[in-house]
Amino acid sequence: YPLRRQRQMCIRDSLHPPTHTMADGTSAGQFVGGDGSERTRACTTEESTTDGARVSPSEQEALLGSRKRARKWGIFPIRHVAAPMVGGSDLAFRLLCRRYGVDVAFTEMLFAERIVHDEGYLRSRLQTCSADRPLVVQLAANDPDTFVAAARLVAPMADAVDLNLGCPLPAAAAAPFGAWLLDRRHWSRLGSMISAATKTVALPIWCKIRMLPELNDTIDLCRMLESHGCSVITVHARQRPADPRASTRDSVVAADLDAVRAIVRALAIPVISNGNTQRYSDVAKNLLRTGAVGVACAEGLLRNPALFAQEMSGLDGSLERRELGRLVIEYLRLAKKYPPPDVSWIRGHVMWMLGKEGKGHRCRFPEEYLGPFTSAQLLCAIQMAETISDFEALIRATLLVQE
């Protein structure tokens, strides 16, 4: 790669040198390329950010200070995080992301009550293996007893347990759980849940939150969670909708990274920033702007599971068509070895990596990914696919088709 791109992309590594070995045998400073080769990230002592701005001494101090906070708490590396995704955080996809730079991955949101009362639920929804570490299991709960009971059941398969305080869906409002527990009237309950878990479960207890309308209220909430024993807070820097019935696509609303920076400064525990990360260049911008110890990504990884691997991720967030095709085939082979709960998970990942835009019959795909199909034909073919072989044939006819 040209030296200019190396200089643009490596500021993160110069301030956060790799310190551990990944579960699949590669180090944090290395990744396995699409051709199976091992590559090493370039690293210099003082480089430009992706927008050409110099890194000031104060910014370097902020980033290094965040690293010291993480070391103080003795946690595993959390710089690159695969955020929890309902219907998207299956074992095969987590393993794929780990091969391309993810340090730690979340499971999808699991319901604590079902874990406690339905043995089959946990067995079917929480799949893992020795290479799937470190792993954060995210739970949706709204009372201390159920949260603790579920956390104890998942603890043998986890490295941390996360309390979901970010789900904005209408079903969460009815319970309530997720982001609908952020209102101040629920804080006493939240404090009891975190305190009970930290005293009973021999794992770090994390929280993933959304922003409240007032920044000071969000900071007060985070301080409360910290005081009750929360080890790490992930801040999805967007607000939940005011009306539970409203439906807003998060990616069209910019995350408030300045608010994350204020939260980082207010807390002693590590903070992970979540939002505004659709391409690799966004990672460095996010870390520098917020001072967080890490960046969590969801939709960006769904589109490009190699987003955190700088040599494969272009500055615009896209991959060369055939390289993307090889990445999809790699996922399909992992899914064959570690089948997701349902074929719909595979179908969803294929659609995301094919660059889908829109939902339902309005779903469209980029022209360069269509191969012999129209958008409507490709959507129909994906919906009809049922086996790994079906999906592989589609990818070979589109992304891997010979020019």
PDB file of N, CA, C and O in Angstrom, residues 13 42 50 72 81 98 124 144 224 227 261 323 379:
ATOM      1  N   ASP A  13      -2.748   2.527  15.775  1.00  0.00           N
ATOM      2  CA  ASP A  13      -1.785   1.540  16.227  1.00  0.00           C
ATOM      3  C   ASP A  13      -0.575   2.170  16.912  1.00  0.00           C
ATOM      4  O   ASP A  13       0.018   1.586  17.805  1.00  0.00           O
ATOM      5  N   ALA A  42       1.180  -1.309   9.523  1.00  0.00           N
ATOM      6  CA  ALA A  42       2.258  -0.340   9.643  1.00  0.00           C
ATOM      7  C   ALA A  42       2.037   0.535  10.859  1.00  0.00           C
ATOM      8  O   ALA A  42       0.932   0.732  11.310  1.00  0.00           O
ATOM      9  N   THR A  50      -7.006  10.746   9.291  1.00  0.00           N
ATOM     10  CA  THR A  50      -7.492  10.550   7.938  1.00  0.00           C
ATOM     11  C   THR A  50      -7.962  11.833   7.282  1.00  0.00           C
ATOM     12  O   THR A  50      -8.038  11.919   6.070  1.00  0.00           O
ATOM     13  N   LYS A  72      -5.640  -0.318  34.264  1.00  0.00           N
ATOM     14  CA  LYS A  72      -5.939  -0.249  35.687  1.00  0.00           C
ATOM     15  C   LYS A  72      -6.997  -1.270  36.076  1.00  0.00           C
ATOM     16  O   LYS A  72      -6.928  -1.908  37.129  1.00  0.00           O
ATOM     17  N   VAL A  81     -14.412  -3.523  18.678  1.00  0.00           N
ATOM     18  CA  VAL A  81     -15.505  -4.287  19.290  1.00  0.00           C
ATOM     19  C   VAL A  81     -16.603  -4.550  18.264  1.00  0.00           C
ATOM     20  O   VAL A  81     -17.064  -3.625  17.584  1.00  0.00           O
ATOM     21  N   ARG A  98     -13.395 -11.666  13.997  1.00  0.00           N
ATOM     22  CA  ARG A  98     -12.165 -11.807  14.790  1.00  0.00           C
ATOM     23  C   ARG A  98     -10.960 -12.031  13.894  1.00  0.00           C
ATOM     24  O   ARG A  98      -9.843 -11.612  14.233  1.00  0.00           O
ATOM     25  N   SER A 124     -29.793 -23.109  22.249  1.00  0.00           N
ATOM     26  CA  SER A 124     -29.938 -22.781  20.832  1.00  0.00           C
ATOM     27  C   SER A 124     -29.417 -21.399  20.484  1.00  0.00           C
ATOM     28  O   SER A 124     -28.972 -21.166  19.356  1.00  0.00           O
ATOM     29  N   PRO A 144     -33.314  -7.623  39.540  1.00  0.00           N
ATOM     30  CA  PRO A 144     -32.021  -8.166  39.991  1.00  0.00           C
ATOM     31  C   PRO A 144     -31.961  -9.686  40.026  1.00  0.00           C
ATOM     32  O   PRO A 144     -30.965 -10.274  39.590  1.00  0.00           O
ATOM     33  N   MET A 224     -23.755   6.685  38.307  1.00  0.00           N
ATOM     34  CA  MET A 224     -24.502   5.777  39.158  1.00  0.00           C
ATOM     35  C   MET A 224     -24.137   4.332  38.858  1.00  0.00           C
ATOM     36  O   MET A 224     -23.898   3.529  39.772  1.00  0.00           O
ATOM     37  N   SER A 227     -20.733   3.584  40.199  1.00  0.00           N
ATOM     38  CA  SER A 227     -20.684   3.485  41.660  1.00  0.00           C
ATOM     39  C   SER A 227     -21.217   2.148  42.166  1.00  0.00           C
ATOM     40  O   SER A 227     -20.869   1.714  43.270  1.00  0.00           O
ATOM     41  N   ARG A 261     -17.252  12.024  24.548  1.00  0.00           N
ATOM     42  CA  ARG A 261     -16.023  12.594  25.122  1.00  0.00           C
ATOM     43  C   ARG A 261     -16.282  13.140  26.532  1.00  0.00           C
ATOM     44  O   ARG A 261     -15.468  12.944  27.444  1.00  0.00           O
ATOM     45  N   GLU A 323     -12.757  -9.466  -3.736  1.00  0.00           N
ATOM     46  CA  GLU A 323     -12.295  -9.670  -2.371  1.00  0.00           C
ATOM     47  C   GLU A 323     -13.477  -9.766  -1.415  1.00  0.00           C
ATOM     48  O   GLU A 323     -13.484 -10.568  -0.478  1.00  0.00           O
ATOM     49  N   LEU A 379     -32.809 -10.335  -5.141  1.00  0.00           N
ATOM     50  CA  LEU A 379     -33.536 -10.438  -3.868  1.00  0.00           C
ATOM     51  C   LEU A 379     -34.349 -11.725  -3.828  1.00  0.00           C
ATOM     52  O   LEU A 379     -34.338 -12.449  -2.818  1.00  0.00           O
TER      53      LEU A 379
END
